[in-house]
Tab-separated table of C-alpha atoms in Angstrom:
chain	number	residue	atom	x	y	z
A	7	MET	CA	14.384	-33.204	-8.122
A	8	LYS	CA	11.825	-31.228	-10.906
A	9	VAL	CA	9.481	-28.431	-9.903
A	10	ILE	CA	7.596	-26.179	-11.650
A	11	ILE	CA	6.649	-23.049	-10.909
A	12	ILE	CA	3.669	-21.703	-12.383
A	13	GLY	CA	3.995	-17.873	-12.707
A	14	ALA	CA	6.956	-15.611	-13.249
A	15	GLY	CA	5.933	-12.524	-10.805
A	16	HIS	CA	8.240	-12.000	-7.902
A	17	ASN	CA	7.250	-14.807	-5.684
A	18	GLY	CA	7.628	-17.563	-8.631
A	19	LEU	CA	10.952	-15.521	-9.343
A	20	ALA	CA	12.223	-15.426	-5.295
A	21	ALA	CA	10.883	-19.670	-5.054
A	22	ALA	CA	12.550	-20.145	-8.373
A	23	TYR	CA	16.031	-19.404	-7.143
A	24	TYR	CA	16.243	-20.044	-3.684
A	25	LEU	CA	14.744	-23.837	-5.255
A	26	ALA	CA	17.716	-23.497	-8.269
A	27	ARG	CA	20.029	-23.004	-5.693
A	28	SER	CA	19.230	-26.148	-3.281
A	29	GLY	CA	20.440	-28.370	-6.369
A	30	LEU	CA	16.148	-28.803	-7.641
A	31	GLU	CA	15.480	-29.124	-11.783
A	32	VAL	CA	13.337	-25.650	-11.699
A	33	THR	CA	11.427	-24.330	-15.346
A	34	VAL	CA	9.172	-21.560	-14.341
A	35	VAL	CA	6.125	-21.578	-16.124
A	36	ASP	CA	4.353	-18.205	-17.604
A	37	GLN	CA	1.444	-17.446	-19.957
A	38	LEU	CA	3.030	-14.082	-20.722
A	39	PRO	CA	5.587	-13.480	-23.042
A	40	ARG	CA	8.135	-12.379	-20.301
A	41	PRO	CA	8.837	-12.290	-16.521
A	42	GLY	CA	7.070	-10.226	-14.488
A	43	GLY	CA	3.073	-10.393	-14.433
A	44	MET	CA	1.688	-7.395	-12.626
A	45	ILE	CA	4.720	-5.557	-12.457
A	46	GLU	CA	5.515	-3.455	-16.044
A	47	GLY	CA	7.819	-1.340	-17.695
A	48	LEU	CA	6.678	0.087	-20.430
A	49	GLU	CA	9.383	2.480	-22.104
A	50	ILE	CA	7.742	5.253	-24.545
A	51	ASN	CA	10.309	7.602	-26.373
A	52	GLY	CA	12.707	6.850	-24.564
A	53	ALA	CA	10.993	7.698	-21.200
A	54	ARG	CA	10.736	4.696	-18.876
A	55	ILE	CA	7.501	3.966	-16.900
A	56	SER	CA	6.609	1.553	-14.157
A	57	ARG	CA	3.608	0.985	-15.237
A	58	THR	CA	1.347	-0.406	-12.131
A	59	ALA	CA	3.688	-0.985	-9.366
A	60	TYR	CA	5.855	1.946	-8.443
A	61	VAL	CA	7.623	1.491	-4.634
A	62	LEU	CA	9.318	-1.044	-3.176
A	63	GLY	CA	9.439	-0.991	0.483
A	64	LEU	CA	7.825	-4.322	2.353
A	65	MET	CA	11.158	-6.906	0.893
A	66	PRO	CA	13.391	-7.521	3.269
A	67	GLU	CA	16.355	-5.844	3.380
A	68	ASP	CA	18.531	-9.416	2.919
A	69	MET	CA	16.590	-10.182	-0.537
A	70	VAL	CA	16.574	-6.777	-1.687
A	71	ALA	CA	20.508	-7.411	-1.251
A	72	GLU	CA	20.599	-10.823	-2.284
A	73	PHE	CA	19.139	-10.678	-5.621
A	74	GLY	CA	21.315	-7.130	-5.936
A	75	ILE	CA	17.796	-4.509	-6.594
A	76	PRO	CA	19.266	-1.022	-7.311
A	77	VAL	CA	16.942	0.592	-4.397
A	78	ILE	CA	16.655	4.255	-4.350
A	79	ARG	CA	16.877	5.315	-0.714
A	80	GLN	CA	14.614	9.114	-1.006
A	81	ASP	CA	15.062	10.808	2.198
A	82	PRO	CA	12.102	11.167	3.079
A	83	TYR	CA	10.530	8.421	1.545
A	84	GLN	CA	7.086	9.873	1.821
A	85	VAL	CA	5.555	13.192	2.980
A	86	LEU	CA	1.906	13.596	3.664
A	87	PHE	CA	0.766	17.997	2.182
A	88	VAL	CA	-2.112	18.084	4.677
A	89	ASP	CA	-4.017	22.080	5.022
A	90	GLY	CA	-0.497	23.237	3.164
A	91	LYS	CA	1.773	22.149	5.320
A	92	VAL	CA	4.157	18.922	5.201
A	93	LEU	CA	4.496	15.722	7.251
A	94	PRO	CA	7.677	14.492	6.366
A	95	PHE	CA	8.352	10.745	7.337
A	96	TRP	CA	12.103	10.526	7.778
A	97	ARG	CA	14.356	7.242	7.827
A	98	ASP	CA	16.013	8.247	10.662
A	99	PRO	CA	13.330	7.762	13.788
A	100	ALA	CA	14.445	10.234	15.470
A	101	ARG	CA	14.307	12.849	12.985
A	102	ARG	CA	10.655	11.224	11.770
A	103	ARG	CA	9.864	12.331	15.379
A	104	GLU	CA	10.939	15.640	16.006
A	105	ALA	CA	9.860	16.188	12.655
A	106	LEU	CA	6.097	14.883	14.000
A	107	ARG	CA	6.443	16.543	16.630
A	108	ALA	CA	7.085	20.431	15.046
A	109	VAL	CA	4.060	20.399	13.717
A	110	GLY	CA	2.068	19.302	15.758
A	111	TYR	CA	0.931	15.221	15.360
A	112	GLU	CA	2.341	14.704	18.933
A	113	ASN	CA	-0.025	11.297	18.385
A	114	LEU	CA	1.476	10.500	15.818
A	115	VAL	CA	4.847	9.890	17.223
A	116	GLU	CA	3.802	7.481	19.652
A	117	LEU	CA	1.395	5.759	17.043
A	118	ASP	CA	5.289	6.005	15.148
A	119	GLU	CA	6.850	4.311	18.310
A	120	ARG	CA	4.028	1.493	18.579
A	121	LEU	CA	4.328	0.064	15.054
A	122	GLU	CA	7.899	0.945	15.209
A	123	ALA	CA	8.017	-2.367	17.735
A	124	PHE	CA	5.183	-4.091	16.418
A	125	ARG	CA	7.199	-4.426	13.535
A	126	ALA	CA	10.898	-5.154	15.159
A	127	LYS	CA	8.825	-7.402	17.854
A	128	VAL	CA	6.711	-9.400	16.278
A	129	MET	CA	5.985	-9.231	12.738
A	130	SER	CA	10.053	-10.125	12.656
A	131	ARG	CA	9.547	-13.250	13.690
A	132	PHE	CA	7.296	-14.676	11.858
A	133	THR	CA	8.763	-13.682	8.128
A	134	TYR	CA	10.150	-16.658	6.661
A	135	VAL	CA	8.088	-18.848	7.438
A	136	THR	CA	7.145	-22.069	6.155
A	137	LYS	CA	3.951	-22.780	7.963
A	138	PRO	CA	1.978	-19.547	8.494
A	139	PRO	CA	1.317	-18.837	11.477
A	140	SER	CA	-2.174	-18.149	13.392
A	141	ARG	CA	-3.854	-15.420	14.595
A	142	ASP	CA	-3.514	-16.623	18.251
A	143	GLU	CA	0.279	-17.390	17.526
A	144	PHE	CA	0.822	-13.609	16.351
A	145	ARG	CA	-1.722	-12.635	19.374
A	146	GLU	CA	0.198	-14.329	22.084
A	147	LEU	CA	3.679	-12.812	21.133
A	148	ALA	CA	2.217	-9.410	20.337
A	149	GLY	CA	0.403	-10.256	23.916
A	150	ARG	CA	3.427	-10.338	25.498
A	151	GLU	CA	5.215	-7.464	23.975
A	152	GLY	CA	2.180	-5.576	24.935
A	153	LEU	CA	1.651	-4.922	21.630
A	154	GLY	CA	-2.307	-6.441	22.031
A	155	GLU	CA	-3.947	-3.650	19.942
A	156	PHE	CA	-2.113	-4.851	16.583
A	157	ILE	CA	-4.922	-8.014	16.411
A	158	ASP	CA	-7.619	-6.608	18.963
A	159	ARG	CA	-7.617	-3.820	17.615
A	160	SER	CA	-9.414	-2.633	13.697
A	161	ALA	CA	-7.008	-0.700	11.808
A	162	GLU	CA	-9.512	2.119	12.137
A	163	GLY	CA	-10.117	1.902	15.683
A	164	LEU	CA	-6.395	2.077	16.203
A	165	LEU	CA	-6.010	4.846	13.800
A	166	ARG	CA	-8.526	7.098	16.527
A	167	ASP	CA	-7.607	5.706	19.995
A	168	TYR	CA	-4.072	7.900	17.974
A	169	GLY	CA	-6.234	10.692	16.628
A	170	ALA	CA	-5.449	9.607	13.560
A	171	GLU	CA	-8.713	9.003	11.908
A	172	ASP	CA	-8.636	11.699	9.542
A	173	LEU	CA	-5.818	10.614	7.960
A	174	LYS	CA	-6.393	7.050	7.859
A	175	TYR	CA	-5.805	6.096	4.303
A	176	PHE	CA	-2.166	7.502	4.171
A	177	TYR	CA	-1.538	4.809	7.256
A	178	ILE	CA	-3.882	1.779	4.823
A	179	TYR	CA	-6.013	1.481	2.004
A	180	PRO	CA	-9.611	1.446	1.162
A	181	GLY	CA	-11.023	-1.917	2.351
A	182	MET	CA	-8.939	-2.192	5.242
A	183	GLU	CA	-10.561	0.563	7.549
A	184	SER	CA	-11.876	-3.295	9.644
A	185	SER	CA	-9.014	-5.091	8.828
A	186	PRO	CA	-6.962	-6.381	12.173
A	187	ALA	CA	-4.737	-3.139	13.051
A	188	MET	CA	-1.717	-5.296	11.811
A	189	VAL	CA	-2.313	-4.292	8.496
A	190	ILE	CA	-1.310	-0.435	9.923
A	191	ALA	CA	2.396	-2.447	10.442
A	192	TYR	CA	2.490	-4.322	7.867
A	193	TYR	CA	2.660	-1.436	5.001
A	194	TYR	CA	3.820	1.118	7.431
A	195	ALA	CA	7.600	1.086	5.848
A	196	PRO	CA	10.241	3.390	4.470
A	197	TRP	CA	9.390	2.855	0.477
A	198	SER	CA	12.052	2.710	-2.250
A	199	PHE	CA	12.367	3.555	-5.813
A	200	VAL	CA	14.479	1.373	-8.084
A	201	LYS	CA	16.521	2.965	-10.381
A	202	GLY	CA	15.125	2.548	-14.057
A	203	GLY	CA	12.287	1.368	-12.613
A	204	MET	CA	9.955	-1.641	-10.895
A	205	GLN	CA	10.751	-3.128	-13.865
A	206	GLU	CA	14.532	-4.110	-12.350
A	207	VAL	CA	13.317	-6.200	-9.193
A	208	ILE	CA	11.968	-8.614	-12.426
A	209	ASN	CA	15.151	-7.669	-14.283
A	210	VAL	CA	17.565	-8.590	-11.502
A	211	MET	CA	15.299	-11.619	-10.164
A	212	ALA	CA	15.165	-13.482	-13.477
A	213	ARG	CA	18.366	-12.821	-13.955
A	214	LYS	CA	19.921	-14.460	-10.799
A	215	ALA	CA	17.588	-17.426	-10.989
A	216	SER	CA	18.680	-18.284	-15.087
A	217	GLU	CA	22.418	-17.594	-13.186
A	218	VAL	CA	21.897	-20.681	-10.463
A	219	GLY	CA	20.053	-23.062	-12.901
A	220	ALA	CA	15.933	-22.052	-13.602
A	221	ARG	CA	14.212	-22.355	-16.436
A	222	LEU	CA	11.816	-19.443	-18.156
A	223	LEU	CA	9.159	-21.034	-20.614
A	224	LEU	CA	7.175	-18.360	-21.066
A	225	GLY	CA	4.133	-17.269	-23.045
A	226	ARG	CA	2.823	-21.106	-22.612
A	227	VAL	CA	0.008	-21.528	-20.479
A	228	VAL	CA	-0.177	-23.948	-18.390
A	229	ASP	CA	-4.702	-25.440	-17.818
A	230	GLU	CA	-4.103	-28.785	-16.077
A	231	ILE	CA	-2.459	-29.473	-12.633
A	232	LEU	CA	-2.065	-33.012	-13.095
A	233	VAL	CA	-2.749	-35.371	-9.817
A	234	SER	CA	-3.127	-38.435	-9.413
A	235	ASP	CA	-4.066	-40.213	-5.951
A	236	SER	CA	-3.318	-37.237	-3.430
A	237	ARG	CA	0.210	-36.179	-5.465
A	238	VAL	CA	1.161	-33.857	-8.444
A	239	LEU	CA	2.207	-35.451	-10.874
A	240	GLY	CA	3.227	-32.326	-13.380
A	241	VAL	CA	1.284	-29.840	-15.539
A	242	ARG	CA	-0.818	-30.563	-18.601
A	243	LEU	CA	0.081	-26.903	-20.877
A	244	ARG	CA	-2.714	-25.301	-24.132
A	245	SER	CA	-0.753	-27.042	-26.263
A	246	SER	CA	-0.900	-30.249	-25.275
A	247	GLU	CA	1.920	-30.710	-23.547
A	248	VAL	CA	3.145	-32.227	-20.787
A	249	LEU	CA	5.427	-31.220	-18.013
A	250	ASN	CA	6.122	-33.986	-15.762
A	251	ALA	CA	7.519	-32.843	-12.340
A	252	ASP	CA	7.652	-33.896	-8.718
A	253	ALA	CA	6.389	-31.003	-7.125
A	254	VAL	CA	4.468	-27.937	-8.573
A	255	ILE	CA	3.909	-24.108	-6.567
A	256	PHE	CA	1.205	-21.684	-8.339
A	257	THR	CA	2.243	-18.282	-8.135
A	258	GLY	CA	-0.775	-16.893	-9.477
A	259	SER	CA	-4.173	-15.745	-7.397
A	260	PRO	CA	-5.439	-18.248	-5.943
A	261	ILE	CA	-8.889	-18.201	-6.642
A	262	GLU	CA	-7.609	-19.042	-10.070
A	263	LEU	CA	-6.406	-22.362	-8.941
A	264	PRO	CA	-9.010	-24.165	-8.403
A	265	ASN	CA	-9.480	-23.483	-12.556
A	266	LEU	CA	-5.942	-25.931	-13.144
A	267	LEU	CA	-6.985	-28.635	-10.748
A	268	PRO	CA	-10.825	-29.614	-11.628
A	269	ASP	CA	-11.317	-32.891	-10.535
A	270	LEU	CA	-9.850	-32.407	-7.044
A	271	PRO	CA	-12.831	-32.536	-4.382
A	272	GLU	CA	-10.126	-31.030	-1.858
A	273	ALA	CA	-10.841	-27.914	-4.081
A	274	ARG	CA	-13.769	-26.518	-3.117
A	275	GLU	CA	-12.459	-24.287	-0.363
A	276	LEU	CA	-11.120	-22.301	-2.561
A	277	ARG	CA	-13.907	-22.581	-5.143
A	278	ARG	CA	-15.334	-20.136	-2.399
A	279	LEU	CA	-12.922	-17.742	-2.432
A	280	ARG	CA	-14.481	-14.764	-3.860
A	281	VAL	CA	-13.320	-10.738	-5.170
A	282	HIS	CA	-15.467	-7.549	-5.659
A	283	ARG	CA	-13.926	-5.797	-9.240
A	284	ALA	CA	-11.231	-3.066	-7.610
A	285	SER	CA	-12.047	0.686	-8.515
A	286	TRP	CA	-8.038	1.700	-8.439
A	287	VAL	CA	-6.905	3.854	-11.056
A	288	LYS	CA	-3.225	4.383	-12.359
A	289	HIS	CA	-1.888	6.953	-13.438
A	290	ASN	CA	1.652	7.217	-15.656
A	291	VAL	CA	2.812	10.482	-17.352
A	292	VAL	CA	5.746	12.320	-18.878
A	293	LEU	CA	5.487	15.376	-18.640
A	294	GLU	CA	6.880	18.200	-20.876
A	295	GLY	CA	9.158	19.887	-18.468
A	296	PHE	CA	10.782	19.841	-14.498
A	297	PRO	CA	7.543	19.943	-11.865
A	298	ARG	CA	6.505	23.132	-10.583
A	299	LEU	CA	4.865	22.164	-7.269
A	300	PRO	CA	3.096	24.334	-4.430
A	301	GLU	CA	6.535	26.213	-2.615
A	302	PRO	CA	6.436	23.740	0.332
A	303	LEU	CA	5.945	20.117	-1.457
A	304	VAL	CA	9.702	21.435	-3.500
A	305	PRO	CA	12.111	20.774	-1.391
A	306	TYR	CA	10.505	16.846	-1.191
A	307	ALA	CA	9.267	16.306	-5.029
A	308	GLY	CA	12.254	13.348	-5.013
A	309	SER	CA	9.612	12.103	-2.452
A	310	ILE	CA	6.326	10.063	-2.386
A	311	ILE	CA	3.867	12.458	-1.767
A	312	ASP	CA	0.327	12.282	-0.393
A	313	SER	CA	-2.441	14.330	-0.481
A	314	GLU	CA	-6.292	14.963	-1.473
A	315	CYS	CA	-5.020	14.647	-4.968
A	316	GLY	CA	-4.017	10.913	-4.267
A	317	GLU	CA	-1.296	9.912	-4.061
A	318	LEU	CA	2.651	10.901	-6.828
A	319	VAL	CA	5.900	9.930	-7.506
A	320	ILE	CA	8.654	12.118	-9.433
A	321	PRO	CA	10.852	9.409	-9.918
A	322	SER	CA	13.084	11.029	-12.532
A	323	VAL	CA	13.939	14.081	-9.993
A	324	VAL	CA	15.205	10.820	-7.999
A	325	ASP	CA	16.884	8.761	-10.874
A	326	ASP	CA	18.144	10.305	-14.256
A	327	SER	CA	18.172	6.553	-16.072
A	328	ARG	CA	14.156	7.633	-16.164
A	329	GLY	CA	14.703	8.777	-20.115
A	330	ALA	CA	12.563	11.946	-19.402
A	331	HIS	CA	10.115	14.319	-16.147
A	332	VAL	CA	7.501	11.335	-15.495
A	333	ALA	CA	4.498	11.135	-12.768
A	334	GLU	CA	3.212	8.032	-11.825
A	335	PHE	CA	-0.060	8.670	-9.453
A	336	MET	CA	-2.981	7.020	-8.119
A	337	GLY	CA	-5.745	9.731	-7.286
A	338	SER	CA	-7.443	12.171	-9.367
A	339	TYR	CA	-6.129	13.500	-12.721
A	340	ASP	CA	-6.714	16.547	-12.709
A	341	CYS	CA	-6.648	17.179	-9.314
A	342	VAL	CA	-2.173	16.342	-9.461
A	343	MET	CA	-2.018	17.805	-13.063
A	344	GLU	CA	-2.849	21.319	-11.158
A	345	LEU	CA	-0.691	20.301	-8.394
A	346	LEU	CA	2.729	18.854	-10.822
A	347	GLY	CA	1.785	22.271	-12.513
A	348	VAL	CA	2.958	20.401	-15.759
A	349	ARG	CA	1.223	19.624	-18.719
A	350	ALA	CA	1.595	15.963	-19.795
A	351	ALA	CA	3.607	15.164	-23.584
A	352	TYR	CA	2.173	11.376	-22.382
A	353	HIS	CA	-0.639	9.928	-20.353
A	354	ASP	CA	-1.003	6.342	-19.932
A	355	MET	CA	-3.658	4.681	-17.787
A	356	VAL	CA	-4.044	1.148	-16.109
A	357	ASP	CA	-7.163	0.655	-13.949
A	358	ALA	CA	-8.534	-3.106	-12.266
A	359	GLU	CA	-10.387	-3.659	-15.643
A	360	TYR	CA	-7.297	-4.298	-17.533
A	361	ALA	CA	-5.159	-5.309	-14.404
A	362	GLU	CA	-7.465	-8.705	-14.430
A	363	ARG	CA	-7.718	-8.650	-18.249
A	364	ALA	CA	-3.916	-8.409	-18.983
A	365	TYR	CA	-2.375	-10.130	-15.653
A	366	MET	CA	-5.560	-13.156	-14.957
A	367	LEU	CA	-5.665	-11.763	-11.918
A	368	PRO	CA	-9.646	-11.548	-9.948
A	369	GLY	CA	-11.443	-8.405	-10.327
A	370	GLY	CA	-8.470	-6.473	-10.367
A	371	ASN	CA	-7.478	-7.244	-7.229
A	372	VAL	CA	-3.522	-6.284	-6.627
A	373	ASN	CA	-2.865	-8.565	-3.428
A	374	HIS	CA	-4.792	-11.340	-4.724
A	375	LEU	CA	-7.391	-12.050	-2.480
A	376	PRO	CA	-7.933	-8.756	0.392
A	377	MET	CA	-5.694	-8.048	3.589
A	378	ALA	CA	-8.572	-8.639	5.185
A	379	GLU	CA	-10.022	-11.460	7.510
A	380	PRO	CA	-10.888	-13.905	6.900
A	381	TYR	CA	-8.015	-14.164	4.273
A	382	LEU	CA	-5.753	-13.240	7.139
A	383	PHE	CA	-3.042	-15.701	9.292
A	384	ASP	CA	-3.017	-19.276	8.100
A	385	SER	CA	-6.371	-18.904	6.471
A	386	ARG	CA	-4.134	-16.731	3.671
A	387	PRO	CA	-5.519	-18.313	1.292
A	388	ALA	CA	-7.772	-20.697	3.367
A	389	LYS	CA	-7.574	-23.497	5.407
A	390	GLY	CA	-5.115	-25.951	4.603
A	391	TRP	CA	-3.764	-24.407	1.188
A	392	ALA	CA	-1.404	-22.283	3.136
A	393	TYR	CA	2.025	-23.237	1.614
A	394	ARG	CA	1.205	-26.996	1.983
A	395	THR	CA	-1.978	-28.533	0.298
A	396	PRO	CA	-4.470	-31.217	0.324
A	397	VAL	CA	-2.457	-32.880	-2.685
A	398	ARG	CA	1.804	-34.011	-1.498
A	399	GLY	CA	4.011	-31.575	-4.023
A	400	LEU	CA	1.008	-28.903	-4.564
A	401	TYR	CA	2.293	-25.481	-2.811
A	402	VAL	CA	0.910	-21.860	-3.029
A	403	GLY	CA	3.133	-19.417	-2.746
A	404	GLY	CA	1.637	-16.077	-4.339
A	405	SER	CA	0.349	-13.184	-3.416
A	406	GLY	CA	-2.732	-14.492	-1.798
A	407	THR	CA	-0.781	-16.795	0.512
A	408	TYR	CA	0.763	-15.336	3.932
A	409	PRO	CA	1.771	-13.015	4.589
A	410	GLY	CA	0.388	-10.610	1.811
A	411	GLY	CA	0.650	-8.694	-0.695
A	412	GLN	CA	2.617	-6.194	-2.517
A	413	VAL	CA	5.968	-6.548	-4.076
A	414	THR	CA	7.580	-8.594	-1.338
A	415	GLY	CA	8.836	-11.952	-2.976
A	416	VAL	CA	7.790	-13.807	0.840
A	417	PRO	CA	5.573	-16.188	0.209
A	418	GLY	CA	7.478	-18.306	-2.517
A	419	ARG	CA	10.777	-18.020	-0.829
A	420	ASN	CA	7.789	-19.335	1.821
A	421	ALA	CA	6.430	-21.917	-0.290
A	422	ALA	CA	10.319	-23.043	-1.631
A	423	SER	CA	11.179	-23.429	2.031
A	424	ALA	CA	8.680	-25.967	3.134
A	425	LEU	CA	9.259	-27.492	-0.390
A	426	LEU	CA	12.973	-28.354	1.014
A	427	GLU	CA	11.612	-28.985	4.510
A	428	ASP	CA	9.898	-31.704	3.415
A	429	LEU	CA	12.099	-33.171	0.673
A	430	ARG	CA	15.040	-33.067	3.548
A	431	LEU	CA	12.344	-35.050	6.439
A	432	GLY	CA	11.308	-37.481	3.602
A	433	ALA	CA	7.625	-36.664	3.231
A	434	LEU	CA	8.100	-35.195	-0.431
A	435	ARG	CA	10.517	-37.763	-2.738
A	436	ALA	CA	11.464	-37.338	-6.512
A	437	TYR	CA	9.443	-40.480	-8.301
């Protein structure tokens, strides 16, 4: 069976690996001249920078191990710098909670316990699925476990319940305030650096996919997904070349998918999708020397640092392969540089407008769609388009599908699993 995967990011490469490992003939097509999509590395005079994504935390541990991703498990993985005080988030739960109590945040201890319980007892059961769960299925399981507030309460409301409203942007991103509180748990993870930068995630995933037989066709633009009688036939490239296939998995933004299905009435649900232009800015700086942080932060220079200035990482503190002292952050440039106490030798900036243009990402939305209703559960991206689609042999498996965004590989793996399930049950066959 021939499968074409559109998009060579982490989801496309995950899908390629699991399908090729199962014996299918897999071709991954991407219009960029390199794999990775929005995960892009940059080398400046020997210094290695992660231009966009900068830490790995939501990819399941078994996938991290299976692909052999070289993670650096800094500890504490993250610190919150508030009013001159440091709140360290240690990997060991008991140590983490002890540290929170020590600085007077007893309320965050209970929140930590509830978040960990929801991740372990509810979210973990819906990680690898071939059919995304509905909101009701999530609520039913959460209710049985005594954790229904993560579905019933908004993220902002739950944080208010625990007296953490002033710290809400440590727990969620702007725009997620009215989302179900489960989004707090989604992002509440022990984040890690990757040795050599986030491009290494893509390097090892591409290598593993190639080793099991997947072929990468880079620098080639797909202009149309070919469909006849509600069955996929392959794709047409901008060069007019036609690649025949028995199945296609699309891993780009679902907002872009209707453009590849111009004559398909069933795609009207996707044509309604909209995103506003995001406002994020990512700064990547090669420093002139070792950073001179405020004294309370010095022991935690190798952790993710969240402060009123923004979110800062200095990966070179724990990764000697970076080639220089490197800082990467989202927030106020002047404020963070003052916090670092050292001048920039080189400054690279990436924003949502650049991402929209360079990575073909509508609105520059790094999650493809907002992590908010109506784009959650089995409605991500829309009812009837969650992995399987109305077109036989056409699947979707990008960040705009369940469970959501960030570097996880899970949507791609799940879309591949749905395809293999259909093949096994006879709902999909080679032509």
